[in-house]
PDB file of C-alpha atoms in Angstrom:
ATOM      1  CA  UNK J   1      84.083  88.823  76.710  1.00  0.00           C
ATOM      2  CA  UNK J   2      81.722  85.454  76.673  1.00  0.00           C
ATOM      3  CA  UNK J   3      81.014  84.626  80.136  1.00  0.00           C
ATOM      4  CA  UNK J   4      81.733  80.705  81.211  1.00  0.00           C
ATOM      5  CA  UNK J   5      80.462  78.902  83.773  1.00  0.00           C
ATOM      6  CA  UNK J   6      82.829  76.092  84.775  1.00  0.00           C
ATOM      7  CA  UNK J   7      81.226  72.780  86.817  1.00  0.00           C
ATOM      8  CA  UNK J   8      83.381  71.263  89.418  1.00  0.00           C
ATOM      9  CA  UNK J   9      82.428  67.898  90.693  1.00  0.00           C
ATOM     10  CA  UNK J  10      79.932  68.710  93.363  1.00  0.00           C
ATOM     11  CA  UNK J  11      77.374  70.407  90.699  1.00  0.00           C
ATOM     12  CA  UNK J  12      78.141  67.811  87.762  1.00  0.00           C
ATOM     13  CA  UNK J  13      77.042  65.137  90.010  1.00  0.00           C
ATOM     14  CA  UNK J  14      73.961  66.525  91.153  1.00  0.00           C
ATOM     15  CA  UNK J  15      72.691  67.725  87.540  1.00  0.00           C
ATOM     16  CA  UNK J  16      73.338  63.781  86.515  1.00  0.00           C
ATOM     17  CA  UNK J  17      72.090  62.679  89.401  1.00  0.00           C
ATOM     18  CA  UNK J  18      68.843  60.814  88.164  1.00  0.00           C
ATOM     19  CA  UNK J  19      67.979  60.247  91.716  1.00  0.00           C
ATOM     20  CA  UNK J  20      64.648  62.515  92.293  1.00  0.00           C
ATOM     21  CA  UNK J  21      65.820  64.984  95.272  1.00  0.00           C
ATOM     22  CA  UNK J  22      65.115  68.289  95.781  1.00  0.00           C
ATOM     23  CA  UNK J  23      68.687  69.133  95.556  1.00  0.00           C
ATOM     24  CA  UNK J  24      69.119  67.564  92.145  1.00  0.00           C
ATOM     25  CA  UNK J  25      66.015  69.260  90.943  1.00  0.00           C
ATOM     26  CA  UNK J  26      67.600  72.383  92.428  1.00  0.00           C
ATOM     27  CA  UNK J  27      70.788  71.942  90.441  1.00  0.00           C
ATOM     28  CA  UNK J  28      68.857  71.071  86.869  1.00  0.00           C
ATOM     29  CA  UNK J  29      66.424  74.798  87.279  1.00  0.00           C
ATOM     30  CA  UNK J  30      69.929  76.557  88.103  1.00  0.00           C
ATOM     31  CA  UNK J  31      71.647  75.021  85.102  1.00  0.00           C
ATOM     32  CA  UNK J  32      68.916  75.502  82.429  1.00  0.00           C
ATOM     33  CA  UNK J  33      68.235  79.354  83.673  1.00  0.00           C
ATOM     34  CA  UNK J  34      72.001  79.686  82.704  1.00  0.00           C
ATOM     35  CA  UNK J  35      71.593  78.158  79.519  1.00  0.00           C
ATOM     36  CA  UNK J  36      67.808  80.291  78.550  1.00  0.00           C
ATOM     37  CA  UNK J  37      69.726  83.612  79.844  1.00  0.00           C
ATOM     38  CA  UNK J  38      72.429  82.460  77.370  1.00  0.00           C
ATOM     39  CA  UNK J  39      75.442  82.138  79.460  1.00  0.00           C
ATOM     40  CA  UNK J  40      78.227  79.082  78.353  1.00  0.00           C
ATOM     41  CA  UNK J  41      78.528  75.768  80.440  1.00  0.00           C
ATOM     42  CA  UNK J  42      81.829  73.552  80.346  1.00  0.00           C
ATOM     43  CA  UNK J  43      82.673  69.984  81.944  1.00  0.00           C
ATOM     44  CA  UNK J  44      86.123  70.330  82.338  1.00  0.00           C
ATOM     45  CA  UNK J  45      87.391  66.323  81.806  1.00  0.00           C
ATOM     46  CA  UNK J  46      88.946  66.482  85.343  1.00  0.00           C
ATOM     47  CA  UNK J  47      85.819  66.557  87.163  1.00  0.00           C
ATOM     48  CA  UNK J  48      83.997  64.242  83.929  1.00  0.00           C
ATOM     49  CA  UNK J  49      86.884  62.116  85.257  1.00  0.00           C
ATOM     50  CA  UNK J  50      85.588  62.555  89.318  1.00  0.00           C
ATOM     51  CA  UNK J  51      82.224  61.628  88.427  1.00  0.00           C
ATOM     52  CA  UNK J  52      82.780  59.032  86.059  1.00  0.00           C
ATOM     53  CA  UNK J  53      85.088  56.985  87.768  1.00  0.00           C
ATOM     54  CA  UNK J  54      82.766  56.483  90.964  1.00  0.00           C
ATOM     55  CA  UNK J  55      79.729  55.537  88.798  1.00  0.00           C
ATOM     56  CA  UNK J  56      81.967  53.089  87.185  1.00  0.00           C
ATOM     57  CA  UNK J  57      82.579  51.613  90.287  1.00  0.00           C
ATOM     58  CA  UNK J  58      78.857  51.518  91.503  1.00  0.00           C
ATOM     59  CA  UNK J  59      77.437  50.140  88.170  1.00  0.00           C
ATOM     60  CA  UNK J  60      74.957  53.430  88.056  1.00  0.00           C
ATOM     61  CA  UNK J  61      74.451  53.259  83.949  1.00  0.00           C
ATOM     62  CA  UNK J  62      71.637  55.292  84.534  1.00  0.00           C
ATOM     63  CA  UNK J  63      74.062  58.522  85.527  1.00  0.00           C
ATOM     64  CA  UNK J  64      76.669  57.593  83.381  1.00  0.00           C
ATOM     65  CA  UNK J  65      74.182  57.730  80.523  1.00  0.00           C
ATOM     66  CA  UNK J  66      73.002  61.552  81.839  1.00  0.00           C
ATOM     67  CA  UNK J  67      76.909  62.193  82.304  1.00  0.00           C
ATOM     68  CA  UNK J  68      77.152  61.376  78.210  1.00  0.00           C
ATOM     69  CA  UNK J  69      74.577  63.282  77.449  1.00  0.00           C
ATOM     70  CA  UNK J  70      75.161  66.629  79.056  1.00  0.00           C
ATOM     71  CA  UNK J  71      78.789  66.336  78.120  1.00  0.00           C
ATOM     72  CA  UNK J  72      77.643  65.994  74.790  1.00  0.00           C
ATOM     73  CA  UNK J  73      75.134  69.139  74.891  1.00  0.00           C
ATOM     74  CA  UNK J  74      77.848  71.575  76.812  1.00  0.00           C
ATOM     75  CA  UNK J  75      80.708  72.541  76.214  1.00  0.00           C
ATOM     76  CA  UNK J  76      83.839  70.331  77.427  1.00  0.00           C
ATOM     77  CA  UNK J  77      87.672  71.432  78.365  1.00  0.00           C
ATOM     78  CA  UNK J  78      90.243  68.603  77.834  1.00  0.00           C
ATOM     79  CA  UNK J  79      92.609  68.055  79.980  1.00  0.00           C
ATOM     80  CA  UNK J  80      96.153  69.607  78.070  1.00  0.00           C
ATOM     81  CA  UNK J  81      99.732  69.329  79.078  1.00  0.00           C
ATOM     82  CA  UNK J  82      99.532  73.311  79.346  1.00  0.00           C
ATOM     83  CA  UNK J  83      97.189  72.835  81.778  1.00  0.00           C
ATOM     84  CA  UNK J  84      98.855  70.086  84.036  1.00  0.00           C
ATOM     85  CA  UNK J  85     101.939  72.245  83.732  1.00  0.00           C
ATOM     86  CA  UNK J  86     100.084  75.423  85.138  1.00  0.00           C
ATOM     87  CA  UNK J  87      98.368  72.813  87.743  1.00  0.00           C
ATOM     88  CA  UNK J  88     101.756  71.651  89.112  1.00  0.00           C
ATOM     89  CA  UNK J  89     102.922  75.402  89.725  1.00  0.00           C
ATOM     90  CA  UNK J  90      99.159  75.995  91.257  1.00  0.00           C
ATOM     91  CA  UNK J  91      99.916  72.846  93.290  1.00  0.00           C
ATOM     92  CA  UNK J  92     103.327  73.533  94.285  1.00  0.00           C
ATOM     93  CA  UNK J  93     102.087  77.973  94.938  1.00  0.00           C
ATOM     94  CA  UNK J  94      99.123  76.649  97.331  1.00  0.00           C
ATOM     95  CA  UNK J  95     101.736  74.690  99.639  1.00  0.00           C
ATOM     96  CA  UNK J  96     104.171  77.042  99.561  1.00  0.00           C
ATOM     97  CA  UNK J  97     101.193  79.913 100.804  1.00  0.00           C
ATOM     98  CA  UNK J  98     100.425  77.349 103.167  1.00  0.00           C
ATOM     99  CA  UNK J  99      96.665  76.287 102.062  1.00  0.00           C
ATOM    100  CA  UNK J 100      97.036  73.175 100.030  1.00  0.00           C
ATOM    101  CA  UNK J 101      93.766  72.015  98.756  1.00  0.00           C
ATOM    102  CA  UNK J 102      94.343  68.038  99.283  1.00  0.00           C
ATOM    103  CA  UNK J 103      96.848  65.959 100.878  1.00  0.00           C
ATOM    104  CA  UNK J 104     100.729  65.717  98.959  1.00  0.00           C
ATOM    105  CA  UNK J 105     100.038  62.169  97.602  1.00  0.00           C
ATOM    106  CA  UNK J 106      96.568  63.049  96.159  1.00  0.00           C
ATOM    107  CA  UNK J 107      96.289  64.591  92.775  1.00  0.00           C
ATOM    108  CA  UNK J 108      94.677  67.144  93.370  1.00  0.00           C
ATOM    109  CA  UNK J 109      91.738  67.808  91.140  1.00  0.00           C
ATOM    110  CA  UNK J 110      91.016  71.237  92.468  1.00  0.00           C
ATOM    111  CA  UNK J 111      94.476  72.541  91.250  1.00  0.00           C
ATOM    112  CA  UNK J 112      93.751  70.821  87.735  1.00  0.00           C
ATOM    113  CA  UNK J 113      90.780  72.425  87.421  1.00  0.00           C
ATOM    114  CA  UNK J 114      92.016  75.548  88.456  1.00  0.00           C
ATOM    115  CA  UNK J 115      94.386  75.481  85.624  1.00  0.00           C
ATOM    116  CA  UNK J 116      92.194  74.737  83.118  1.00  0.00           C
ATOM    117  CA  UNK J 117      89.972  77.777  84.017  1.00  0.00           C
ATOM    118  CA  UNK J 118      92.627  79.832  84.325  1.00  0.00           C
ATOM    119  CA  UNK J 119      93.463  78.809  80.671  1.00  0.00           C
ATOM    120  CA  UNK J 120      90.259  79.471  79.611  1.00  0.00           C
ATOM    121  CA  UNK J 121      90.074  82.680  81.074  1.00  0.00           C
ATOM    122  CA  UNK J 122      93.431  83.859  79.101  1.00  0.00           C
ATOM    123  CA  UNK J 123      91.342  82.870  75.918  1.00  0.00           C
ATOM    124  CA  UNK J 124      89.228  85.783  76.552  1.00  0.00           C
ATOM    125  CA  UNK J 125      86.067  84.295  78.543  1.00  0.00           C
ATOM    126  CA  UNK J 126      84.667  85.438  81.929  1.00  0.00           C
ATOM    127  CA  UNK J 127      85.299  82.590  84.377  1.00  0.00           C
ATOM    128  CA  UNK J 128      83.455  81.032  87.047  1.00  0.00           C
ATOM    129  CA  UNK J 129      83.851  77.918  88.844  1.00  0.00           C
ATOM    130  CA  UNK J 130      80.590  76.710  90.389  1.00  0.00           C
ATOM    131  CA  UNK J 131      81.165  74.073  92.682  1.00  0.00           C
ATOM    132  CA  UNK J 132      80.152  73.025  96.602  1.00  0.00           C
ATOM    133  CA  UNK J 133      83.607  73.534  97.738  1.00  0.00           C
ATOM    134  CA  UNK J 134      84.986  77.598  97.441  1.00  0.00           C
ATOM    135  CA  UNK J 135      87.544  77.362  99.594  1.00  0.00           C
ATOM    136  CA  UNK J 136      89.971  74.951  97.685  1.00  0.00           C
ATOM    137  CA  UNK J 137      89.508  76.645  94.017  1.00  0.00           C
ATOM    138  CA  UNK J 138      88.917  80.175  95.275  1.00  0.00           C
ATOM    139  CA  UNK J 139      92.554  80.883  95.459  1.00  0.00           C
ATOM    140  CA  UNK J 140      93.152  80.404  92.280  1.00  0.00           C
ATOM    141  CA  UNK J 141      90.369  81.229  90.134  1.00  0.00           C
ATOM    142  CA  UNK J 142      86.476  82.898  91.001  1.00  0.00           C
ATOM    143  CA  UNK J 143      84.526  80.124  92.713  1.00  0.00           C
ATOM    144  CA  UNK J 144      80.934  80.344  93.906  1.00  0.00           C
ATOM    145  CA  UNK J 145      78.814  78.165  95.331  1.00  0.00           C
ATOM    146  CA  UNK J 146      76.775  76.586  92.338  1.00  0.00           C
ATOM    147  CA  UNK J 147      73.745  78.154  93.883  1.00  0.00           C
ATOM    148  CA  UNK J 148      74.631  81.608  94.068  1.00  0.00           C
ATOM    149  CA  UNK J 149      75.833  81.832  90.146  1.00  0.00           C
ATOM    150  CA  UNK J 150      72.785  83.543  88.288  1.00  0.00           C
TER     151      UNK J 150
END
């Protein structure tokens, strides 16, 4: 089974950060000891989508250029209708359980990706989300802070 590394929002936009912070410099070391030791790295396209979006809106070419570039260099999970159909019954699950992971009128990226792990994961590979937020995406699929993936 190929292990996968899936990055939610919070770790994409530090590792295309080009803003010189300790954090961001953090982020790059953690994702190229994954890469030396081997280990797979998708974008799924909702969080692509998170990222992009707001440095559309701020005019920062400079991180949509690093964006391009790593989603060119890992691997990338498209958003299918299999997915948003597993994501609605994630969606719907969570509020039912009582631990919804963003208001009812938002759509919910955290389910979305959820799903598309999830999918993944039936296709044989060893998920795990990294992201800055367990909480949401724990319930669905293995989440860990990006940090404590190694």
């Amino acid at each position: 089974m190929s292990r996968l590394v899936i990055l939610d929002a919070g770790p994409l936009g530090l590792i295309t950060n080009p803003k010189s912070t300790f954090e961001v410099h953090a982020c790059s070391r953690w994702l190229h000891s994954l890469l030396s030791q081997g280990v797979e790295v998708a974008i799924p396209e909702i969080a692509d989508y998170e990222i992009r979006r707001e440095l559309l809106r701020a005019d920062k070419l400079k991180g949509l250029s690093r964006l391009d570039s790593f989603k060119s260099r890992l691997g990338y999970v498209a958003i299918t209708t299999e997915a948003m159909l597993l994501a609605a019954q994630l969606w719907a699950r969570a509020r039912k359980n009582g631990r919804p992971t963003a208001t009812d009128t938002a759509l919910d990226a955290d389910v979305i990706l959820s799903a598309q792990a999830l999918l993944m994961a039936e296709d044989g590979y060893d998920i795990e989300v990294a992201t800055t937020n367990v909480k949401h995406i724990e319930q669905f699929v293995t989440a860990r802070l990006w940090q404590d993936i190694i």
